[in-house]
Tab-separated table of C-alpha atoms in Angstrom:
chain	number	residue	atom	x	y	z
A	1	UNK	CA	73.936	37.912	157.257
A	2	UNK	CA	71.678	40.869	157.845
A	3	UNK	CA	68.522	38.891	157.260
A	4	UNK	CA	69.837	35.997	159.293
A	5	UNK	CA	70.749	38.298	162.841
A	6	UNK	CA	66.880	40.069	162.372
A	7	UNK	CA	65.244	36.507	162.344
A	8	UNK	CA	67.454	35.537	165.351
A	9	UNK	CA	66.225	38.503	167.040
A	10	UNK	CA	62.476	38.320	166.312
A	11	UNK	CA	63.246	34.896	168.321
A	12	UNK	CA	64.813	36.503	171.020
A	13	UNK	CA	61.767	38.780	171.152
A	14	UNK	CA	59.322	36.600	170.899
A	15	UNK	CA	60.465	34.284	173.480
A	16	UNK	CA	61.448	36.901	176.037
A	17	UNK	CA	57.544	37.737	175.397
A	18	UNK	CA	56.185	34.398	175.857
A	19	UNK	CA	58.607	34.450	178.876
A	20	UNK	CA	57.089	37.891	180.395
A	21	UNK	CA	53.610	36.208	179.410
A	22	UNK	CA	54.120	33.398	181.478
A	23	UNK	CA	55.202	35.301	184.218
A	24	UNK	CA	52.153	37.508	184.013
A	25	UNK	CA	50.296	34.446	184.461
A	26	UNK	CA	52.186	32.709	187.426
A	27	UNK	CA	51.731	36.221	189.673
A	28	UNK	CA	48.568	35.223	191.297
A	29	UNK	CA	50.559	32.230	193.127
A	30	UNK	CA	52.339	34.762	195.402
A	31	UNK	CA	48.805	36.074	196.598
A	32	UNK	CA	47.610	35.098	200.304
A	33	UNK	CA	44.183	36.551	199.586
A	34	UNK	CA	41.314	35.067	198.596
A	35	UNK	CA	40.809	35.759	194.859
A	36	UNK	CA	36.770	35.178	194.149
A	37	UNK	CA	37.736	35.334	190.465
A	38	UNK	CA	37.093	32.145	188.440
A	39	UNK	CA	39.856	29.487	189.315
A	40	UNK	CA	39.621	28.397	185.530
A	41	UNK	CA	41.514	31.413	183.537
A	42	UNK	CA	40.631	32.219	179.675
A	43	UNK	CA	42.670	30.698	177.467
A	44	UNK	CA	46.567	31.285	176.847
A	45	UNK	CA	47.416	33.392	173.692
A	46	UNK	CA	50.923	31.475	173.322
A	47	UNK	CA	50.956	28.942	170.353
A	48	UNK	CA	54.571	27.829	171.708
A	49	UNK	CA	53.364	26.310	174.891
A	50	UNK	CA	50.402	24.625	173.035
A	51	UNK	CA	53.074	22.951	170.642
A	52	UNK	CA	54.822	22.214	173.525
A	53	UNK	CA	52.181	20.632	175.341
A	54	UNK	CA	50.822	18.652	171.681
A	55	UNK	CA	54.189	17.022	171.485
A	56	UNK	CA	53.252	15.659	174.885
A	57	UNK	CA	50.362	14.500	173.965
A	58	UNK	CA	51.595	12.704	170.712
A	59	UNK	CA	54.622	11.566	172.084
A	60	UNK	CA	53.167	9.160	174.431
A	61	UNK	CA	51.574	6.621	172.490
A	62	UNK	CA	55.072	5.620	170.615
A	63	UNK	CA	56.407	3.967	174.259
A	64	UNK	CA	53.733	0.897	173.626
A	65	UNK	CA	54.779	-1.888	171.101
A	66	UNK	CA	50.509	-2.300	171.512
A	67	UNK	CA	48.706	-0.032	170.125
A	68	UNK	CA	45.451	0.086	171.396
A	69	UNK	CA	42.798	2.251	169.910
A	70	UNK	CA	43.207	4.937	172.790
A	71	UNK	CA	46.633	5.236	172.157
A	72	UNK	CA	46.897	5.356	168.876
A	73	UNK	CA	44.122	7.979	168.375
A	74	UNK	CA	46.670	10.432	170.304
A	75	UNK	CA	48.941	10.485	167.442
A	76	UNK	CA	46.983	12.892	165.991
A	77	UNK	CA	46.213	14.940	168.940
A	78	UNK	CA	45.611	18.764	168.187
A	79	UNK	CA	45.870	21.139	171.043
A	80	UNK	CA	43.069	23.779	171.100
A	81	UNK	CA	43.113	25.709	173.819
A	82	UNK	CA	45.406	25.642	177.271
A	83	UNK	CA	43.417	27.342	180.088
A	84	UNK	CA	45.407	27.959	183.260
A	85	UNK	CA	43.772	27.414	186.710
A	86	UNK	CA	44.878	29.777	189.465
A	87	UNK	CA	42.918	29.147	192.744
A	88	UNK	CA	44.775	31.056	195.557
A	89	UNK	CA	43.225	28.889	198.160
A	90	UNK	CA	44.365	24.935	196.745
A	91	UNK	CA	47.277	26.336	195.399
A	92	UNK	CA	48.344	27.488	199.804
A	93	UNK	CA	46.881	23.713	200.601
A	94	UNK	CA	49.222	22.147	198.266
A	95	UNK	CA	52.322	24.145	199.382
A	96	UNK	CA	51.417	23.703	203.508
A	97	UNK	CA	51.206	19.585	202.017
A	98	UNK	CA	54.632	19.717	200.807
A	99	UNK	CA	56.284	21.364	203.661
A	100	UNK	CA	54.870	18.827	205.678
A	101	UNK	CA	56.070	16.058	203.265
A	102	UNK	CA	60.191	17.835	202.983
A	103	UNK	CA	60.171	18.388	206.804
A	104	UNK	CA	58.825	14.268	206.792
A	105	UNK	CA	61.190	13.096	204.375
A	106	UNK	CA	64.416	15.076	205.122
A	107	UNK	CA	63.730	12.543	208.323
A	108	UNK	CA	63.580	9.569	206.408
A	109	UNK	CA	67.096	8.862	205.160
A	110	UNK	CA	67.118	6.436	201.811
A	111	UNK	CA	63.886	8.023	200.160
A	112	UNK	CA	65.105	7.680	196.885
A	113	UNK	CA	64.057	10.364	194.033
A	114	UNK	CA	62.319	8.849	191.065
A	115	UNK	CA	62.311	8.896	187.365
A	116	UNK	CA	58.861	10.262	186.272
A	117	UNK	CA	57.066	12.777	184.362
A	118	UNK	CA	58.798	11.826	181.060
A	119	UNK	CA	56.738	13.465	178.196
A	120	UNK	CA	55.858	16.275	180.488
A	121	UNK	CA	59.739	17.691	180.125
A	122	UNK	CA	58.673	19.567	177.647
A	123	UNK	CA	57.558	22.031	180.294
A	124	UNK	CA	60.477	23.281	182.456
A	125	UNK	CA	59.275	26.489	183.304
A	126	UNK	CA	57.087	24.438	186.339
A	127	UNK	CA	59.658	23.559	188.846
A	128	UNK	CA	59.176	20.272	190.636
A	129	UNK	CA	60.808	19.518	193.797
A	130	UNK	CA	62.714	15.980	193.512
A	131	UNK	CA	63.433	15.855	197.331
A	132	UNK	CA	59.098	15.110	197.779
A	133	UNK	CA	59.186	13.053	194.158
A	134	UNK	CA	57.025	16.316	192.933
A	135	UNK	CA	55.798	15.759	189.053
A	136	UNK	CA	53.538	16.638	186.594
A	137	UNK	CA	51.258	13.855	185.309
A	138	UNK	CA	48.078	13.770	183.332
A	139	UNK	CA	44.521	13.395	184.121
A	140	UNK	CA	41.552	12.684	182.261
A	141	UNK	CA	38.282	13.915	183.079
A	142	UNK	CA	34.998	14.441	181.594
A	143	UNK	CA	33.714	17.963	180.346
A	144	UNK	CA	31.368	18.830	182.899
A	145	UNK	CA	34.141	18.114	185.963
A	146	UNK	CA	36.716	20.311	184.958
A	147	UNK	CA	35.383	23.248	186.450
A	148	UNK	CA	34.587	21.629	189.511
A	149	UNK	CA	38.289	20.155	189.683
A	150	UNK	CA	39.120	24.117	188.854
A	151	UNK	CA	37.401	25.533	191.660
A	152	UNK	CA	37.430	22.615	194.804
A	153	UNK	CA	40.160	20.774	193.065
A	154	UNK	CA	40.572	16.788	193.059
A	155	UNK	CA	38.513	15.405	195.493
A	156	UNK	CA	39.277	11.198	196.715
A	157	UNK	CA	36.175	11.096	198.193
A	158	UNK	CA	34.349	10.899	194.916
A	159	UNK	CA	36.663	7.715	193.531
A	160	UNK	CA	35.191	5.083	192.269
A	161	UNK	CA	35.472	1.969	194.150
A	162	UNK	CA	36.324	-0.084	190.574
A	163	UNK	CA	40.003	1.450	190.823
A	164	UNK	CA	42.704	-1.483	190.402
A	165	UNK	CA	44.945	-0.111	192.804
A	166	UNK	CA	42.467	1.470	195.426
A	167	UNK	CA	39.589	3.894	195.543
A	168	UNK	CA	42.015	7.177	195.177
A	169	UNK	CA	42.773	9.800	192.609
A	170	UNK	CA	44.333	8.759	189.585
A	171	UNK	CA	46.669	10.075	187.583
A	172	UNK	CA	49.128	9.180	184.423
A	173	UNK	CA	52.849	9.602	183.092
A	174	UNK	CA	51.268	9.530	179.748
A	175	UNK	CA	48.289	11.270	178.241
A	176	UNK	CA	47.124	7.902	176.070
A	177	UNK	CA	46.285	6.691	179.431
A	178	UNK	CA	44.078	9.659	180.843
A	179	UNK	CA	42.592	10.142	177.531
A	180	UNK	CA	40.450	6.757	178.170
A	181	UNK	CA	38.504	8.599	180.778
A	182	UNK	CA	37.668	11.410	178.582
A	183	UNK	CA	34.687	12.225	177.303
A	184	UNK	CA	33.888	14.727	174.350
A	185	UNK	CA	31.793	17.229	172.610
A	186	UNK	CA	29.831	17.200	169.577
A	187	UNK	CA	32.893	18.746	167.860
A	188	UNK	CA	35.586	15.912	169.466
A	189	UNK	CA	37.116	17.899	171.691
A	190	UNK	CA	37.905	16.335	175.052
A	191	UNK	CA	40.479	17.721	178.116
A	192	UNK	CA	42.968	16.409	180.086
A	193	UNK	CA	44.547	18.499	182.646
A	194	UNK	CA	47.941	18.889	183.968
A	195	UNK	CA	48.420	18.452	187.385
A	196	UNK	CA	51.389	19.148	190.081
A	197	UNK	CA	51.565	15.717	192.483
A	198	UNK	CA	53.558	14.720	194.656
A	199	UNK	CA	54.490	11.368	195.471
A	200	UNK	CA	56.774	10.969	198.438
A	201	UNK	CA	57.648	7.944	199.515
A	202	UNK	CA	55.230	5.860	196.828
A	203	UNK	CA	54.433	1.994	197.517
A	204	UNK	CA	54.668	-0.087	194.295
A	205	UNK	CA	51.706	-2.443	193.912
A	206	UNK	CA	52.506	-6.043	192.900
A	207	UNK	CA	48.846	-7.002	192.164
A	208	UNK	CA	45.639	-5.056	192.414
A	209	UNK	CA	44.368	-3.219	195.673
A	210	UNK	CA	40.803	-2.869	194.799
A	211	UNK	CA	39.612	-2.317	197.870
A	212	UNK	CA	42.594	0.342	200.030
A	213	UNK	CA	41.167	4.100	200.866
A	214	UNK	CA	45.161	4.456	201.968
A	215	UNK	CA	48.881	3.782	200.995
A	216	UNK	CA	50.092	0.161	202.863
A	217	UNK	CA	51.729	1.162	205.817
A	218	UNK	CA	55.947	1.596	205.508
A	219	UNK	CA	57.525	-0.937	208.126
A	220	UNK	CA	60.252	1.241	207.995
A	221	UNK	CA	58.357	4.556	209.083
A	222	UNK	CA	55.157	2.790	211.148
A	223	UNK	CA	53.186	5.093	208.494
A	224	UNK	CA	51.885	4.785	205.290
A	225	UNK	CA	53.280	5.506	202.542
A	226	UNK	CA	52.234	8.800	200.420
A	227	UNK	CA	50.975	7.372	197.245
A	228	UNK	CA	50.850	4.096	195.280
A	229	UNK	CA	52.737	3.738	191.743
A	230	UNK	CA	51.352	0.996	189.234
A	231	UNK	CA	54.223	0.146	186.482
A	232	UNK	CA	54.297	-1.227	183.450
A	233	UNK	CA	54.649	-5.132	183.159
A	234	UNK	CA	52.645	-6.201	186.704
A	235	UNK	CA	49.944	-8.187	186.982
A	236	UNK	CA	46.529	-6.204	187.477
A	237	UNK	CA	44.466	-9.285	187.056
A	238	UNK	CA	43.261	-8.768	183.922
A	239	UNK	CA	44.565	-10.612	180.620
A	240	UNK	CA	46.827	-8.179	180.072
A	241	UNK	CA	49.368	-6.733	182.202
A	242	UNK	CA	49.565	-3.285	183.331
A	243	UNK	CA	50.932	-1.286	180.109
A	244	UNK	CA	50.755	2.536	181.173
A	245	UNK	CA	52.514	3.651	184.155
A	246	UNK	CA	49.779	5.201	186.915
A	247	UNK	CA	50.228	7.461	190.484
A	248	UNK	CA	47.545	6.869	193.250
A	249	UNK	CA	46.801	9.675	195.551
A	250	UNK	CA	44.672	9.728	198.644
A	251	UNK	CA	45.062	12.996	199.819
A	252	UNK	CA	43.848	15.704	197.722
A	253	UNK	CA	46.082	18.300	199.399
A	254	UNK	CA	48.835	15.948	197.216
A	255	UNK	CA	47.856	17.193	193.792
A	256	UNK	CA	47.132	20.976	192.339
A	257	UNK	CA	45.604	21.617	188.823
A	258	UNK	CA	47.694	23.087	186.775
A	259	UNK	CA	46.604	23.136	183.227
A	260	UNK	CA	43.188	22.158	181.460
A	261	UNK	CA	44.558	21.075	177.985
A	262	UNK	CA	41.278	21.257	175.476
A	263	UNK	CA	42.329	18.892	172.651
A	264	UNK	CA	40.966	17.165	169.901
């Protein structure tokens, strides 16, 4: 009985630690100054959120009944490092963005929440707003980018104009999806990073919008829409239909990086 209260204690401990840790972490967000300290922080010493974030990662390629090869492969997904990205001066963009977006929508009676974010429940301690369909989602990127993404942040000027559903920033409910746009080193490590979006009032595509550098425009607002959601099942006019579920932004204010995962 002894033995057993000590282990529940050590527990206690050490999460009240990782806790305190975390909250350590999160203090620069309350900061209105510029900080000219690297946006991308060194890594987190806390094993428990790299679990965490490795059952996200694994999780996500047992929702498809087709396996493709960049799926699969995340089934063995190792974690090994989580690097946090604190940049004072996004971070104020992002919040004046969704102000803007609760003081749009608490006109806009009907604006439904959604259902997203599934895998990503694994981290609670980041409060999303469901009244601005605020998530977390995934993003691939290649090696050389993340800093860049750490210190200007996501940028839709630079998309690519072979997107399926428009020439904005991309991101993913699950990491099997963003992990086809990463590249990797000579040891097979590649990152994804966790980012804060928010979605609004989102416009689901039918069929592909190659060519938008916008949402459609709402009929029932006479403005667009904030962001375009792809779901599983459409047509994207390719042989197969769309299998991963994707969010469009064209507003980089929209999106804030949270966390570069370094996996293998």
């Amino acid at each position: 009985q002894d033995q057993l209260e000590k282990s529940q204690t050590a527990v206690e401990e050490k999460s009240q630690a990782l806790q305190q840790q975390r909250h350590v972490v999160e203090r620069w967000r309350h900061l209105r100054r510029f900080d000219s300290s690297p946006a991308l922080q060194p890594p987190l010493a806390d094993r428990c959120l790299e679990l965490q974030i490795e059952t996200a990662l694994q999780s996500s390629w047992q929702l498809h009944s087709c396996f493709v090869h960049s799926c699969a492969r995340m089934k063995q997904a190792r974690v090994v490092e989580v690097r946090p990205i604190a940049n004072t001066q996004l971070w104020q963009k992002y919040l004046f963005c969704k102000q803007a977006m609760q003081e749009q929508r608490a006109r806009e009676p009907g604006s439904a929440a959604l259902n997203t974010g599934t895998s990503l429940g694994v981290l609670p301690w980041i409060a999303r707003d469901a009244s601005v369909n605020e998530c977390l989602a995934f993003h691939g990127t290649s090696l050389d980018t993340v800093d860049d993404i750490a210190s200007q942040g996501f940028d839709e000027r630079c998309a690519r104009d072979s997107g399926l559903y428009g020439q904005g920033m991309y991101f993913a409910e699950e990491a099997c999806k963003s992990n086809q746009y990463c590249d990797e080193d000579d040891e097979g490590v590649r990152c994804i990073i966790i980012s804060r979006i928010l979605l609004g009032t989102p416009f689901f595509a039918t069929e592909p919008m190659r060519n938008i550098r916008r949402p459609p425009l709402n009929p029932s607002t006479s403005r667009p829409y904030d962001s375009v959601i792809a779901n599983p099942g459409i047509q994207n006019g390719t042989p197969n239909p769309q299998l991963h579920r994707e969010f469009v932004l064209f507003d980089r204010t929209q999106a804030y990086p949270e966390l570069a995962v370094y996996f293998q």
